[in-house]
XYZ file of C-alpha atoms in Angstrom:
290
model
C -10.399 22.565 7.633
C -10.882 18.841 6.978
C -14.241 18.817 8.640
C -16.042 21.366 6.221
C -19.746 20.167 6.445
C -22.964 21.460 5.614
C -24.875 23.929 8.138
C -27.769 20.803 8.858
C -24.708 19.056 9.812
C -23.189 21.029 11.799
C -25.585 22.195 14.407
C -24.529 21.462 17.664
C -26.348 19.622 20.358
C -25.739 20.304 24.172
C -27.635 18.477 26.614
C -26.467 18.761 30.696
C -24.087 16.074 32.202
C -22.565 16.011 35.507
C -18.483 16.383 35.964
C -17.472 13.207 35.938
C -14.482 14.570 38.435
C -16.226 17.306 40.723
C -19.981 15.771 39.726
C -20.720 19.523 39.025
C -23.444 20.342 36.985
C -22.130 21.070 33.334
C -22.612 20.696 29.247
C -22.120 18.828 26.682
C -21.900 19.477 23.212
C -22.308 17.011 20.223
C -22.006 17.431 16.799
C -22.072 15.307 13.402
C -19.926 16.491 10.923
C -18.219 14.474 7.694
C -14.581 13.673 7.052
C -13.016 13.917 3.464
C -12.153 10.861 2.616
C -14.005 9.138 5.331
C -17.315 8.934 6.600
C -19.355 10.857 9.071
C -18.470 11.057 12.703
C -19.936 12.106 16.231
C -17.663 14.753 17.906
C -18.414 15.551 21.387
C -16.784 17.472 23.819
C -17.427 18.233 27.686
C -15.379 21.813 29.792
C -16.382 21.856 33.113
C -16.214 25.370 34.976
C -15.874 24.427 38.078
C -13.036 22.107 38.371
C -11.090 22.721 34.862
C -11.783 19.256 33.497
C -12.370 18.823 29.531
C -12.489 16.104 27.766
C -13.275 15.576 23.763
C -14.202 12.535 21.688
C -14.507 11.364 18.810
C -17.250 8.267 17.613
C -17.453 6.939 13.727
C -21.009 6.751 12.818
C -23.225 4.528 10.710
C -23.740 0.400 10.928
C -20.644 -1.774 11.743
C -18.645 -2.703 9.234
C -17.950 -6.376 8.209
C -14.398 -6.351 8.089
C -11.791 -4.001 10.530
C -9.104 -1.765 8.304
C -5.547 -1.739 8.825
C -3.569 1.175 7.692
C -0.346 1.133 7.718
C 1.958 4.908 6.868
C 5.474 4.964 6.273
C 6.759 8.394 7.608
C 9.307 9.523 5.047
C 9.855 13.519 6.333
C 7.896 16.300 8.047
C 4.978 16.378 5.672
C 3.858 13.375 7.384
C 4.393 14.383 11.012
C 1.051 17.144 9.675
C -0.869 14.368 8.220
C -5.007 14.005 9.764
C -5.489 11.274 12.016
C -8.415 9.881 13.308
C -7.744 7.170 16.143
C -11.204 5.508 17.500
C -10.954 3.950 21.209
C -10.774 0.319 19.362
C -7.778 1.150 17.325
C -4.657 -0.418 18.074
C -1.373 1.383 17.597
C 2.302 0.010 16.654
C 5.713 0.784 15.632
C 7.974 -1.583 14.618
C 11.030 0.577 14.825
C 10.265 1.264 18.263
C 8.983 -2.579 19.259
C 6.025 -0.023 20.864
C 2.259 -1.570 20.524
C -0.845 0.341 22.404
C -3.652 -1.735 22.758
C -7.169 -0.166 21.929
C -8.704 1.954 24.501
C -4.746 3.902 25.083
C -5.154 7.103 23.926
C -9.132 7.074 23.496
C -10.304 8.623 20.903
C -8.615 11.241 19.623
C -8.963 13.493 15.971
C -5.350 15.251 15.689
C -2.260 15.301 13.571
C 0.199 12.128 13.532
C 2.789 14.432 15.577
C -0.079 15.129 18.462
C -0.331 11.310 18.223
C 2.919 10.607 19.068
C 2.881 13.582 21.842
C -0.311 11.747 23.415
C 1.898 8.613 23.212
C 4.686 9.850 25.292
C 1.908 11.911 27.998
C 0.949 8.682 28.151
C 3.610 7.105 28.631
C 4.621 9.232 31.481
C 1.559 8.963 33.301
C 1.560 5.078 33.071
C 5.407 5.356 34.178
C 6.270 2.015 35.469
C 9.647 2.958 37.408
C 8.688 5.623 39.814
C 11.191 6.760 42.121
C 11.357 3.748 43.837
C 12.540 1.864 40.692
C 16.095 1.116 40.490
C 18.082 3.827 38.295
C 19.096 1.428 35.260
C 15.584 0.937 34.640
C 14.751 5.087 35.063
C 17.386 5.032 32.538
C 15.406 2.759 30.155
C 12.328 3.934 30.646
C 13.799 7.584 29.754
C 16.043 6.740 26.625
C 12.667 5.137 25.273
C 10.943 8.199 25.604
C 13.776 10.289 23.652
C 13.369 7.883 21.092
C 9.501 8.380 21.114
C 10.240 11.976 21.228
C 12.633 12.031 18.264
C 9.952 10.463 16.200
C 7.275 13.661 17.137
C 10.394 16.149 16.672
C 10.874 15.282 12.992
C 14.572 13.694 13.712
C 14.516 10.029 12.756
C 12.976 8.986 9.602
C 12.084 7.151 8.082
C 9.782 4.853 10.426
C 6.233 3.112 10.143
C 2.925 3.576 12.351
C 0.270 0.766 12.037
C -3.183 1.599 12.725
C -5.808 -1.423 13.293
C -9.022 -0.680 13.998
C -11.809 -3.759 13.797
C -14.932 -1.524 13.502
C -12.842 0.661 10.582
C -13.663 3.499 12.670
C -9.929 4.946 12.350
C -8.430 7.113 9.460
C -4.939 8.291 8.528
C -5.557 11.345 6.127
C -3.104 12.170 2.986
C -0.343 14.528 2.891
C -1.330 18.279 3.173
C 0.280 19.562 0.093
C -1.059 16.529 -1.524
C -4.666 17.297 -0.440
C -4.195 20.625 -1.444
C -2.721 19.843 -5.082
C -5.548 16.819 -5.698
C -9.127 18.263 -4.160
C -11.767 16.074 -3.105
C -13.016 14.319 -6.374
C -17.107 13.396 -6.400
C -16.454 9.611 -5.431
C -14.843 11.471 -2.422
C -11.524 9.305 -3.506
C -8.305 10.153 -1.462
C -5.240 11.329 -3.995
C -2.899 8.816 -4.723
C -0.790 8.111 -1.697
C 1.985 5.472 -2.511
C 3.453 5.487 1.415
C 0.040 5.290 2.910
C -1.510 1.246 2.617
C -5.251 0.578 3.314
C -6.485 -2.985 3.650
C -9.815 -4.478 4.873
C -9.189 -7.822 7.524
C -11.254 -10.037 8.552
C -11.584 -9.956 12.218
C -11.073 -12.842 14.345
C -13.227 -14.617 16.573
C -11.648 -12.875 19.801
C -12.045 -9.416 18.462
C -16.031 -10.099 17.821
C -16.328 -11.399 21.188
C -14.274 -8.485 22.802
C -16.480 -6.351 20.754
C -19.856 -8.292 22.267
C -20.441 -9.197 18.039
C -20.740 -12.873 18.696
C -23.722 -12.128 20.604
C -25.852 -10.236 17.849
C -27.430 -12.456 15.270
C -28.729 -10.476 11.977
C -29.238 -13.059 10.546
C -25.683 -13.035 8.539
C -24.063 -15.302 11.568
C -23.844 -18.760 11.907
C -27.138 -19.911 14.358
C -25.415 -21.446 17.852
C -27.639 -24.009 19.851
C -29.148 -22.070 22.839
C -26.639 -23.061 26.120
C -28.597 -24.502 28.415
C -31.099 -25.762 26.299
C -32.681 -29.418 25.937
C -29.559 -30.229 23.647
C -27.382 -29.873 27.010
C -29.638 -32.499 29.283
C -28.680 -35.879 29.294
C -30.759 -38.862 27.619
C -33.764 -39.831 29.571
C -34.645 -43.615 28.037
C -38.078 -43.485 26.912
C -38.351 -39.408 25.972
C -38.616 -37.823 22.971
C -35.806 -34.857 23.047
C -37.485 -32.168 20.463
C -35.270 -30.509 17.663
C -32.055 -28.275 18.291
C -33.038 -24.791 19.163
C -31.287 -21.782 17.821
C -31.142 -18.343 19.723
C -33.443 -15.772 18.454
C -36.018 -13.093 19.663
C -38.977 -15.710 20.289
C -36.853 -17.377 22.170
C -35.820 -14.315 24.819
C -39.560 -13.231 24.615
C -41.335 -16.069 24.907
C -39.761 -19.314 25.822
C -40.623 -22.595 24.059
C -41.816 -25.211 26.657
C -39.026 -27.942 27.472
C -39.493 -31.543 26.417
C -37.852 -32.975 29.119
C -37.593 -33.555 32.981
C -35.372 -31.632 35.088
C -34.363 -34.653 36.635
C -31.695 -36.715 35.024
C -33.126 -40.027 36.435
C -37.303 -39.182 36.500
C -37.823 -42.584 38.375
C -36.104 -40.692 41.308
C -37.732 -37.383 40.815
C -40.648 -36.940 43.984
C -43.706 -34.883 44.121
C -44.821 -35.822 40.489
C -48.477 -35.846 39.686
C -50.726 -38.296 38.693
C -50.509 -37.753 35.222
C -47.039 -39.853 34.944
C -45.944 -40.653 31.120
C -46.757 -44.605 30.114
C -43.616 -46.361 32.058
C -43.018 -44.033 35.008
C -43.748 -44.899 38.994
C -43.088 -42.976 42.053
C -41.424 -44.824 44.654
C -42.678 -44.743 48.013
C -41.252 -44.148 51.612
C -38.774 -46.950 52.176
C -39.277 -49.149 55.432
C -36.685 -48.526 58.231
């Protein structure tokens, strides 16, 4: 129901793909479809026939955003446990009542209630099980009383407690309360009802999270110009050159190269096979006698 879009948006798109399991020829479908409250977003989804595999996910579309979100949800009763939830592959998951934090790239990318979040926590959980058989019983004992208290959140019998969302490309989404959707519909500024256990901040993302993200690399002209490494700036001093000014990486530079100002040589009275041509102050040595 949330992803009521117009017919132009909905049309599907399959194209053929190989089973990434059995490498059987199969399909995949993609779709663009908009998000109350939220933006537009890619959905695609891949069966295979052969061997039973599926998988389904879920991309936010447009440019990337200058600053991540953070939403944070503080699950009061059941009407949460049926709230929307859109988790991108970059979003970071935590609750503090459970000391439990899943790094982006967890659960994927997933569009699905907040209780089939918490049931793709503990199948994944499970799978990632630390303490096989081999593991010594106290810690199969650990492992298993965390999982009932995973499982109690999903159930509906602890509350309240508090999921934290991150996401630095804002690509995740934590939808309002069903019976408050349904009493508040979507106004023309596509505004979300007032939600006073649901928080929503913008963060500036640090330097680790744009390099993680390859963002360092991409200058738009919005980010700070960096020297080019390996430039002249990284040669040392050769007395009696001219060094020419800083350089800063751009597309002139990948495409075509500006010519270097100095010698490859840190010492050029030492370099050999020089030409004739030698700047005013340079000399090749010759052959020393034995």
């Amino acid at each position: 129901e949330m992803l009521k879009t117009p017919a132009e948006e909905r049309e599907v798109m399959t194209f053929g793909v190989d089973c990434p399991h059995c490498r059987a020829p199969g399909e995949e479908q993609m779709c663009v479809a908009k998000i109350p409250y939220f933006k537009e977003c890619v959905i695609m989804s891949f069966s295979c026939a052969s061997c039973g595999y599926r998988n389904a996910e879920v991309k936010g579309g447009g440019a990337v955003p200058l600053r991540g979100c953070r939403a944070t949800l503080k699950c009061v009763d059941e009407g949460d446990l049926l709230r929307d939830v859109l988790k991108s592959d970059t979003a970071a998951v935590t609750i503090p009542e459970l000391d439990l934090e899943l790094v982006h790239g967890t659960l994927g990318s997933v569009y699905t209630t907040l209780e089939g979040c918490l049931d793709k926590i503990v199948d994944a959980l499970l799978r990632g099980n630390p303490f096989g058989d081999s593991a010594e019983s106290e810690n199969r004992k650990k492992f298993e009383a965390f999982l009932d208290r995973v499982r109690a959140l999903r159930d509906g019998k602890v509350f309240p407690f508090t999921v934290i969302m991150q996401d630095p490309l804002a690509n995740s989404f934590i939808g309002p309360r069903r019976d408050a959707a349904s009493l508040s519909p979507i106004s023309e500024a596509g505004e979300a009802p007032p939600d006073p256990n649901l928080t929503v901040e913008d963060y500036d993302r640090t330097f680790d999270e744009d390099e993680e993200l390859g963002l360092n690399d991409i200058n738009d002209g919005t980010l700070e110009a960096v020297a080019e490494e390996g430039s002249d700036d990284d040669l040392p001093a050769v007395g009696g050159l001219e060094v020419g000014p800083k350089r800063v990486v751009g597309v002139a530079d990948h495409v075509r190269p500006a010519p270097r100002t100095t010698v490859d040589h840190p010492n050029p009275e030492f370099a050999r096979g020089c030409d004739d041509a030698l700047p005013s102050g340079f000399r090749v040595r010759g052959p020393r006698n034995s």
